[in-house]
CSV table of C-alpha atoms in Angstrom, one decimal:
chain,number,residue,atom,x,y,z
A,29,UNK,CA,-83.9,-54.7,196.8
A,30,UNK,CA,-83.0,-51.6,194.7
A,31,UNK,CA,-86.3,-49.9,195.5
A,32,UNK,CA,-85.8,-50.6,199.2
A,33,UNK,CA,-82.3,-49.1,199.1
A,34,UNK,CA,-83.6,-46.0,197.3
A,35,UNK,CA,-86.4,-45.7,200.0
A,36,UNK,CA,-83.8,-45.9,202.8
A,37,UNK,CA,-81.6,-43.3,201.1
A,38,UNK,CA,-84.5,-40.9,200.5
A,39,UNK,CA,-85.6,-41.4,204.1
A,40,UNK,CA,-82.1,-40.6,205.4
A,41,UNK,CA,-81.8,-37.6,203.2
A,42,UNK,CA,-85.2,-36.4,204.4
A,43,UNK,CA,-84.2,-36.8,208.0
A,44,UNK,CA,-80.9,-34.9,207.3
A,45,UNK,CA,-82.8,-32.1,205.6
A,46,UNK,CA,-85.3,-32.0,208.5
A,47,UNK,CA,-82.4,-31.9,211.0
A,48,UNK,CA,-80.7,-29.1,209.0
A,49,UNK,CA,-84.0,-27.2,208.8
A,50,UNK,CA,-84.5,-27.6,212.5
A,51,UNK,CA,-80.9,-26.5,213.4
A,52,UNK,CA,-81.3,-23.5,211.0
A,53,UNK,CA,-84.6,-22.5,212.5
A,54,UNK,CA,-83.2,-22.6,216.0
A,55,UNK,CA,-80.1,-20.7,215.0
A,56,UNK,CA,-82.1,-18.0,213.2
A,57,UNK,CA,-84.3,-17.6,216.3
A,58,UNK,CA,-81.2,-17.3,218.5
A,59,UNK,CA,-79.7,-14.7,216.2
A,60,UNK,CA,-83.0,-12.7,216.1
A,61,UNK,CA,-83.0,-12.3,219.9
A,62,UNK,CA,-79.3,-11.4,220.1
A,63,UNK,CA,-77.9,-14.7,221.4
A,64,UNK,CA,-75.1,-14.6,218.9
A,65,UNK,CA,-72.8,-17.2,220.5
A,66,UNK,CA,-75.5,-19.8,220.7
A,67,UNK,CA,-76.6,-19.0,217.1
A,68,UNK,CA,-73.1,-19.5,215.9
A,69,UNK,CA,-72.9,-22.9,217.6
A,70,UNK,CA,-76.0,-24.0,215.8
A,71,UNK,CA,-74.9,-22.6,212.4
A,72,UNK,CA,-71.6,-24.4,212.8
A,73,UNK,CA,-73.3,-27.7,213.5
A,74,UNK,CA,-75.0,-27.7,210.1
A,75,UNK,CA,-73.1,-29.9,207.7
A,76,UNK,CA,-72.3,-29.5,204.8
A,77,UNK,CA,-72.5,-25.8,204.8
A,78,UNK,CA,-73.9,-23.8,201.9
A,79,UNK,CA,-72.8,-20.3,201.1
A,80,UNK,CA,-76.0,-19.0,202.7
A,81,UNK,CA,-74.9,-20.6,206.1
A,82,UNK,CA,-71.5,-18.9,205.8
A,83,UNK,CA,-73.4,-15.6,205.2
A,84,UNK,CA,-75.4,-16.1,208.4
A,85,UNK,CA,-72.3,-17.1,210.3
A,86,UNK,CA,-70.6,-13.9,209.1
A,87,UNK,CA,-73.5,-11.7,210.2
A,88,UNK,CA,-73.6,-13.4,213.6
A,89,UNK,CA,-69.9,-13.0,214.2
A,90,UNK,CA,-70.1,-9.3,213.1
A,91,UNK,CA,-73.0,-8.7,215.5
A,92,UNK,CA,-71.0,-10.4,218.3
A,93,UNK,CA,-67.9,-8.4,217.5
A,94,UNK,CA,-65.6,-11.2,216.4
A,95,UNK,CA,-64.9,-9.4,213.2
A,96,UNK,CA,-62.0,-11.5,211.9
A,97,UNK,CA,-64.2,-14.6,212.0
A,98,UNK,CA,-66.9,-12.5,210.2
A,99,UNK,CA,-64.5,-11.6,207.5
A,100,UNK,CA,-63.4,-15.2,206.8
A,101,UNK,CA,-67.1,-16.3,206.7
A,102,UNK,CA,-68.0,-13.5,204.3
A,103,UNK,CA,-65.2,-14.6,202.0
A,104,UNK,CA,-66.6,-18.1,201.9
A,105,UNK,CA,-70.1,-16.7,201.4
A,106,UNK,CA,-69.1,-14.5,198.5
A,107,UNK,CA,-69.1,-17.5,196.0
A,108,UNK,CA,-72.7,-18.6,195.8
A,109,UNK,CA,-76.1,-17.3,194.9
A,110,UNK,CA,-75.9,-14.6,197.6
A,111,UNK,CA,-72.6,-13.4,196.2
A,112,UNK,CA,-73.5,-9.7,195.7
A,113,UNK,CA,-75.1,-9.4,199.2
A,114,UNK,CA,-72.1,-11.2,200.8
A,115,UNK,CA,-69.6,-9.1,198.9
A,116,UNK,CA,-71.3,-5.8,199.8
A,117,UNK,CA,-71.4,-6.7,203.5
A,118,UNK,CA,-67.8,-8.1,203.3
A,119,UNK,CA,-66.6,-4.8,201.7
A,120,UNK,CA,-68.3,-2.7,204.4
A,121,UNK,CA,-66.7,-4.8,207.2
A,122,UNK,CA,-63.3,-4.5,205.5
A,123,UNK,CA,-63.7,-0.7,205.8
A,124,UNK,CA,-64.7,-1.1,209.5
A,125,UNK,CA,-61.5,-3.1,210.0
A,126,UNK,CA,-59.5,-0.4,208.2
A,127,UNK,CA,-58.5,-2.8,205.4
A,128,UNK,CA,-59.1,-0.1,202.8
A,129,UNK,CA,-57.2,-1.5,199.9
A,130,UNK,CA,-59.1,-4.8,200.1
A,131,UNK,CA,-62.4,-3.0,200.4
A,132,UNK,CA,-61.5,-0.9,197.3
A,133,UNK,CA,-60.9,-4.2,195.4
A,134,UNK,CA,-64.2,-5.6,196.5
A,135,UNK,CA,-66.3,-2.6,195.5
A,136,UNK,CA,-64.4,-2.2,192.3
A,137,UNK,CA,-65.3,-5.8,191.4
A,138,UNK,CA,-68.9,-5.1,192.2
A,139,UNK,CA,-69.0,-1.9,190.2
A,140,UNK,CA,-67.6,-3.8,187.2
A,141,UNK,CA,-70.8,-5.8,187.1
A,142,UNK,CA,-73.3,-3.4,188.7
A,143,UNK,CA,-72.3,-0.1,187.1
A,144,UNK,CA,-75.5,1.8,188.1
A,145,UNK,CA,-75.6,0.9,191.8
A,146,UNK,CA,-74.9,4.2,193.7
A,147,UNK,CA,-74.1,2.5,197.0
A,148,UNK,CA,-71.1,0.6,195.6
A,149,UNK,CA,-69.6,3.9,194.4
A,150,UNK,CA,-70.2,5.5,197.8
A,151,UNK,CA,-68.6,2.6,199.7
A,152,UNK,CA,-65.6,2.6,197.3
A,153,UNK,CA,-65.2,6.3,197.9
A,154,UNK,CA,-65.1,5.7,201.6
A,155,UNK,CA,-62.4,3.1,201.1
A,156,UNK,CA,-60.3,5.3,198.8
A,157,UNK,CA,-60.6,8.3,201.0
A,158,UNK,CA,-59.0,6.5,203.9
A,159,UNK,CA,-56.2,4.8,201.9
A,160,UNK,CA,-52.6,6.0,202.3
A,161,UNK,CA,-51.8,8.1,199.2
A,162,UNK,CA,-48.6,8.6,197.3
A,163,UNK,CA,-49.2,11.9,195.7
A,164,UNK,CA,-47.1,13.2,192.8
A,165,UNK,CA,-48.0,16.5,191.1
A,166,UNK,CA,-46.4,18.0,188.1
A,167,UNK,CA,-46.6,21.5,186.8
A,168,UNK,CA,-48.5,20.6,183.6
A,169,UNK,CA,-51.4,19.0,185.5
A,170,UNK,CA,-54.7,20.7,185.0
A,171,UNK,CA,-56.9,21.7,187.9
A,172,UNK,CA,-59.2,18.7,187.1
A,173,UNK,CA,-56.2,16.4,187.0
A,174,UNK,CA,-54.9,17.7,190.4
A,175,UNK,CA,-58.3,17.3,191.9
A,176,UNK,CA,-58.4,13.7,190.8
A,177,UNK,CA,-54.9,13.1,192.1
A,178,UNK,CA,-55.4,14.8,195.5
A,179,UNK,CA,-59.0,13.7,196.1
A,180,UNK,CA,-59.6,10.5,194.0
A,181,UNK,CA,-62.6,9.6,196.2
A,182,UNK,CA,-64.6,12.6,195.1
A,183,UNK,CA,-65.5,11.2,191.8
A,184,UNK,CA,-67.1,8.1,193.5
A,185,UNK,CA,-69.2,10.3,195.8
A,186,UNK,CA,-70.2,12.5,192.8
A,187,UNK,CA,-71.1,9.3,190.8
A,188,UNK,CA,-73.2,8.1,193.7
A,189,UNK,CA,-75.1,11.4,193.7
A,190,UNK,CA,-75.4,11.4,189.9
A,191,UNK,CA,-77.0,7.9,190.1
A,192,UNK,CA,-79.2,8.8,193.1
A,193,UNK,CA,-79.7,12.5,193.8
A,194,UNK,CA,-81.2,11.6,197.2
A,195,UNK,CA,-78.2,9.6,198.4
A,196,UNK,CA,-77.8,11.2,201.8
A,197,UNK,CA,-74.5,9.8,202.9
A,198,UNK,CA,-72.7,10.7,199.6
A,199,UNK,CA,-74.2,14.2,199.7
A,200,UNK,CA,-73.0,14.5,203.3
A,201,UNK,CA,-69.5,13.4,202.4
A,202,UNK,CA,-69.4,16.0,199.6
A,203,UNK,CA,-70.8,18.8,201.8
A,204,UNK,CA,-68.2,18.0,204.5
A,205,UNK,CA,-65.4,18.1,201.9
A,206,UNK,CA,-66.4,21.5,200.6
A,207,UNK,CA,-66.9,22.8,204.2
A,208,UNK,CA,-63.2,21.9,204.9
A,209,UNK,CA,-62.3,23.8,201.7
A,210,UNK,CA,-64.4,26.8,202.8
A,211,UNK,CA,-66.5,26.6,199.6
A,212,UNK,CA,-69.6,27.6,201.5
A,213,UNK,CA,-71.7,28.2,198.4
A,214,UNK,CA,-71.2,24.5,197.4
A,215,UNK,CA,-71.9,23.3,200.9
A,216,UNK,CA,-75.3,25.1,201.0
A,217,UNK,CA,-76.2,23.8,197.5
A,218,UNK,CA,-75.5,20.2,198.5
A,219,UNK,CA,-77.1,20.6,201.9
A,220,UNK,CA,-80.4,22.0,200.6
A,221,UNK,CA,-80.4,19.3,197.9
A,222,UNK,CA,-80.2,16.6,200.6
A,223,UNK,CA,-82.8,18.3,202.8
A,224,UNK,CA,-85.3,18.3,199.9
A,225,UNK,CA,-85.7,14.5,200.3
A,226,UNK,CA,-84.7,14.1,204.0
A,227,UNK,CA,-85.5,17.4,205.9
A,228,UNK,CA,-84.4,16.0,209.3
A,229,UNK,CA,-80.9,14.7,208.3
A,230,UNK,CA,-79.0,15.9,211.4
A,231,UNK,CA,-75.6,15.4,209.7
A,232,UNK,CA,-76.5,17.6,206.8
A,233,UNK,CA,-78.1,20.2,209.1
A,234,UNK,CA,-75.0,20.2,211.3
A,235,UNK,CA,-72.7,20.8,208.2
A,236,UNK,CA,-75.0,23.6,207.0
A,237,UNK,CA,-75.0,25.2,210.5
A,238,UNK,CA,-71.2,25.2,210.5
A,239,UNK,CA,-71.1,26.7,207.0
A,240,UNK,CA,-73.1,29.7,208.2
A,241,UNK,CA,-71.1,29.9,211.4
A,242,UNK,CA,-67.7,30.1,209.6
A,243,UNK,CA,-69.2,32.6,207.1
A,244,UNK,CA,-70.2,34.8,210.1
A,245,UNK,CA,-73.9,34.7,209.2
A,246,UNK,CA,-75.2,34.7,212.8
A,247,UNK,CA,-78.9,34.7,212.2
A,248,UNK,CA,-78.7,31.6,209.9
A,249,UNK,CA,-76.3,30.0,212.3
A,250,UNK,CA,-78.8,30.3,215.1
A,251,UNK,CA,-81.6,29.0,213.1
A,252,UNK,CA,-79.8,25.8,212.0
A,253,UNK,CA,-78.1,25.0,215.4
A,254,UNK,CA,-81.5,25.5,217.1
A,255,UNK,CA,-82.9,23.1,214.5
A,256,UNK,CA,-80.3,20.5,215.5
A,257,UNK,CA,-81.3,20.9,219.2
A,258,UNK,CA,-85.0,20.6,218.3
A,259,UNK,CA,-84.2,17.2,216.6
A,260,UNK,CA,-82.6,15.9,219.8
A,261,UNK,CA,-79.0,16.7,219.1
A,262,UNK,CA,-76.9,18.0,222.0
A,263,UNK,CA,-73.2,18.4,222.4
A,264,UNK,CA,-70.7,20.9,223.7
A,265,UNK,CA,-69.8,21.8,220.1
A,266,UNK,CA,-73.4,22.6,219.2
A,267,UNK,CA,-74.1,24.6,222.4
A,268,UNK,CA,-70.8,26.5,222.2
A,269,UNK,CA,-71.2,27.5,218.6
A,270,UNK,CA,-74.8,28.6,219.1
A,271,UNK,CA,-73.8,30.5,222.2
A,272,UNK,CA,-71.1,32.3,220.3
A,273,UNK,CA,-73.6,33.3,217.5
A,274,UNK,CA,-75.8,34.8,220.2
A,275,UNK,CA,-72.8,36.5,221.7
A,276,UNK,CA,-71.8,38.1,218.4
A,277,UNK,CA,-75.4,39.4,218.0
A,278,UNK,CA,-75.2,40.8,221.5
A,279,UNK,CA,-78.0,38.5,222.7
A,280,UNK,CA,-76.1,38.0,226.0
A,281,UNK,CA,-78.8,36.3,228.0
A,282,UNK,CA,-79.4,33.7,225.3
A,283,UNK,CA,-75.7,33.2,224.9
A,284,UNK,CA,-75.3,32.6,228.6
A,285,UNK,CA,-78.0,29.8,228.4
A,286,UNK,CA,-76.0,28.0,225.7
A,287,UNK,CA,-72.6,28.4,227.4
A,288,UNK,CA,-74.1,27.0,230.6
A,289,UNK,CA,-75.4,24.0,228.7
A,290,UNK,CA,-72.0,23.6,227.1
A,291,UNK,CA,-70.4,23.6,230.6
A,292,UNK,CA,-72.4,20.5,231.5
A,293,UNK,CA,-70.3,18.5,229.0
A,294,UNK,CA,-67.0,20.0,230.3
A,295,UNK,CA,-67.3,21.6,233.8
A,296,UNK,CA,-63.6,22.4,233.9
A,297,UNK,CA,-63.3,24.1,230.6
A,298,UNK,CA,-61.5,27.3,231.3
A,299,UNK,CA,-62.6,28.9,228.0
A,300,UNK,CA,-66.2,28.4,228.8
A,301,UNK,CA,-65.8,29.9,232.3
A,302,UNK,CA,-63.9,32.8,230.9
A,303,UNK,CA,-66.6,33.5,228.2
A,304,UNK,CA,-69.3,33.3,230.8
A,305,UNK,CA,-67.4,35.7,233.0
A,306,UNK,CA,-67.4,38.2,230.1
A,307,UNK,CA,-71.1,37.6,229.4
A,308,UNK,CA,-72.1,38.1,233.0
A,309,UNK,CA,-70.1,41.4,233.0
A,310,UNK,CA,-72.3,42.6,230.1
A,311,UNK,CA,-75.5,41.7,231.9
A,312,UNK,CA,-74.2,43.2,235.2
A,313,UNK,CA,-74.5,39.9,237.1
A,314,UNK,CA,-71.2,40.6,238.8
A,315,UNK,CA,-71.5,37.8,241.3
A,316,UNK,CA,-71.8,35.2,238.6
A,317,UNK,CA,-69.0,37.0,236.6
A,318,UNK,CA,-66.8,36.7,239.6
A,319,UNK,CA,-67.5,33.0,240.2
A,320,UNK,CA,-66.8,32.1,236.5
A,321,UNK,CA,-63.8,34.4,236.3
A,322,UNK,CA,-62.2,32.6,239.3
A,323,UNK,CA,-63.0,29.2,237.8
A,324,UNK,CA,-61.4,30.2,234.5
A,325,UNK,CA,-58.2,31.1,236.4
A,326,UNK,CA,-58.4,27.9,238.4
A,327,UNK,CA,-58.7,25.6,235.3
A,328,UNK,CA,-56.6,27.3,232.7
A,329,UNK,CA,-53.0,26.7,231.9
A,330,UNK,CA,-50.7,29.6,231.3
A,331,UNK,CA,-51.0,32.3,230.1
A,332,UNK,CA,-53.8,33.8,232.1
A,333,UNK,CA,-53.7,37.5,231.1
A,334,UNK,CA,-57.2,37.6,229.6
A,335,UNK,CA,-58.8,35.7,232.5
A,336,UNK,CA,-57.1,38.0,235.0
A,337,UNK,CA,-58.2,41.1,233.0
A,338,UNK,CA,-61.8,39.9,232.8
A,339,UNK,CA,-61.9,39.4,236.6
A,340,UNK,CA,-60.3,42.8,237.2
A,341,UNK,CA,-63.1,44.3,235.2
A,342,UNK,CA,-65.7,42.5,237.3
A,343,UNK,CA,-64.1,43.9,240.5
A,344,UNK,CA,-63.9,47.3,238.9
A,345,UNK,CA,-67.6,47.3,238.2
A,346,UNK,CA,-68.2,46.2,241.8
A,347,UNK,CA,-66.0,49.1,242.9
A,348,UNK,CA,-63.8,46.6,244.7
A,349,UNK,CA,-60.7,48.5,243.9
A,350,UNK,CA,-58.2,46.4,245.9
A,351,UNK,CA,-59.1,43.2,244.0
A,352,UNK,CA,-59.4,45.0,240.7
A,353,UNK,CA,-55.8,46.3,241.1
A,354,UNK,CA,-54.7,42.9,242.3
A,355,UNK,CA,-55.9,41.1,239.2
A,356,UNK,CA,-55.1,43.7,236.6
A,357,UNK,CA,-51.5,43.6,237.9
A,358,UNK,CA,-51.5,39.9,237.5
A,359,UNK,CA,-52.8,40.3,233.9
A,360,UNK,CA,-50.0,42.6,233.1
A,361,UNK,CA,-47.4,40.3,234.7
A,362,UNK,CA,-48.6,37.6,232.3
A,363,UNK,CA,-48.7,39.9,229.3
A,364,UNK,CA,-47.2,43.4,229.7
A,365,UNK,CA,-48.6,44.3,226.2
A,366,UNK,CA,-52.2,43.7,227.1
A,367,UNK,CA,-53.4,47.2,226.2
A,368,UNK,CA,-56.8,46.9,227.8
A,369,UNK,CA,-55.2,45.8,231.0
A,370,UNK,CA,-52.8,48.8,230.9
A,371,UNK,CA,-55.7,51.3,230.6
A,372,UNK,CA,-57.8,49.5,233.2
A,373,UNK,CA,-54.8,49.7,235.6
A,374,UNK,CA,-54.7,53.4,235.2
A,375,UNK,CA,-58.5,53.7,235.8
A,376,UNK,CA,-58.4,51.5,238.8
A,377,UNK,CA,-55.5,53.4,240.3
A,378,UNK,CA,-57.4,56.6,239.6
A,379,UNK,CA,-60.1,55.4,242.0
A,380,UNK,CA,-57.9,53.5,244.4
A,381,UNK,CA,-54.6,55.5,244.9
A,382,UNK,CA,-54.4,58.7,246.9
A,383,UNK,CA,-51.2,59.7,245.1
A,384,UNK,CA,-52.4,61.5,242.0
A,385,UNK,CA,-48.9,61.8,240.6
A,386,UNK,CA,-48.6,58.0,240.6
A,387,UNK,CA,-52.0,57.8,238.8
A,388,UNK,CA,-50.9,60.5,236.3
A,389,UNK,CA,-47.7,58.6,235.5
A,390,UNK,CA,-49.8,55.5,234.6
A,391,UNK,CA,-51.9,57.6,232.2
A,392,UNK,CA,-48.8,59.3,230.7
A,393,UNK,CA,-47.0,55.9,230.2
A,394,UNK,CA,-50.1,54.6,228.5
A,395,UNK,CA,-50.3,57.7,226.2
A,396,UNK,CA,-46.6,57.6,225.4
A,397,UNK,CA,-46.7,53.8,224.5
A,398,UNK,CA,-49.7,54.0,222.3
A,399,UNK,CA,-49.7,57.4,220.6
A,400,UNK,CA,-47.5,56.3,217.8
A,401,UNK,CA,-49.7,53.3,216.8
A,402,UNK,CA,-51.3,53.3,213.3
A,403,UNK,CA,-54.8,53.9,214.5
A,404,UNK,CA,-54.0,56.1,217.5
A,405,UNK,CA,-56.4,58.9,216.4
A,406,UNK,CA,-59.3,56.5,216.3
A,407,UNK,CA,-58.5,54.9,219.7
A,408,UNK,CA,-61.2,55.8,222.3
A,409,UNK,CA,-59.1,54.7,225.3
A,410,UNK,CA,-56.2,56.9,224.2
A,411,UNK,CA,-58.5,59.8,223.9
A,412,UNK,CA,-60.0,59.2,227.4
A,413,UNK,CA,-56.5,58.8,228.8
A,414,UNK,CA,-55.4,62.1,227.4
A,415,UNK,CA,-58.5,63.9,228.7
A,416,UNK,CA,-58.0,62.4,232.2
A,417,UNK,CA,-54.3,63.3,232.2
A,418,UNK,CA,-55.1,67.0,231.5
A,419,UNK,CA,-57.6,67.0,234.4
A,420,UNK,CA,-55.1,65.4,236.7
A,421,UNK,CA,-52.4,67.8,235.8
A,422,UNK,CA,-54.7,70.7,236.6
A,423,UNK,CA,-55.8,69.1,239.9
A,424,UNK,CA,-52.2,68.5,241.0
A,425,UNK,CA,-51.1,72.0,240.0
A,426,UNK,CA,-54.0,73.6,242.0
A,427,UNK,CA,-53.3,71.4,245.0
A,428,UNK,CA,-49.6,72.3,245.0
A,429,UNK,CA,-50.6,76.0,244.6
A,430,UNK,CA,-52.8,75.8,247.7
A,431,UNK,CA,-50.0,74.2,249.7
A,432,UNK,CA,-47.7,77.1,248.9
């Protein structure tokens, strides 16, 4: 009788295991093809649940986007043989859910056991970086103490890199930190270290490109932003910064190409239109300059003095004196101290007005206003204004003499 009962018990256990294995296999298959809700139903049907099932449930809920359910299942999973795996994923999800203090605790616990795992230091650094800080500095604090107080997460990123010199994410975080601090030498050191092991890391390349951009090294800026584009990266930021580097190097046609690409991301960006208007003026494509100048005025909020001034220069080069005067006056109405517009107004009037005395007055007003400036003797527009005023005085004097 006992043997028969044992046989029945073993048979029931075997059937239960077979059912569990079958349900698990179906659930795993559903999860693999992205049918997360159905996979969750099958995982939930398995009784009793081991920690490994809770881990699978957590992953399915995370993939589905039901993150609170994922967190609760990770917490249940983090007690069995897969504890380290579950805790690692649990901690990362806590960061995603902005539960930074809890994530800090999870990774601190992992680090206490796994002291040489660079990923745990990196993840704890992420959590600490985003935690609210109650900073108190005292005069006796050393620079190192202040660094630890102000940026406690840095030591974790540095530890991650010390344990794994190829840890791309930790290197990227450190490079970004030093970029914000304008420590460009350190940015470049970290970036090239990262690129030794992963030459196509677009985050690192982007940080390096920005470092050169803010240093004003246009040639290097162009090389690294072009590298980003060759790797399939494309954004208004990339195109605009690359365009500006070409602009600074007076490579106007190439700059125009990049600003036109940037415009695809933001067609109503007044700054992009205004910059294109200036660039087209340089290349003598005055029709395009006029179009973008008008768009810049259309899309920009006040003030508009620079946009009006650029458009007046376009019309000046087209010898459309009426429109040139119209927009230079608008520029000065927006900003009476726009020196370039003041001089342009006199030049346009010189070509547009018949009354030479009115023109002379504009030049004389310009000369009077700017002759006392610190760099007046080096000012080419002031020199030109004085030369033209002398000529106008002579012409007026001779014309009045002939009338007598």
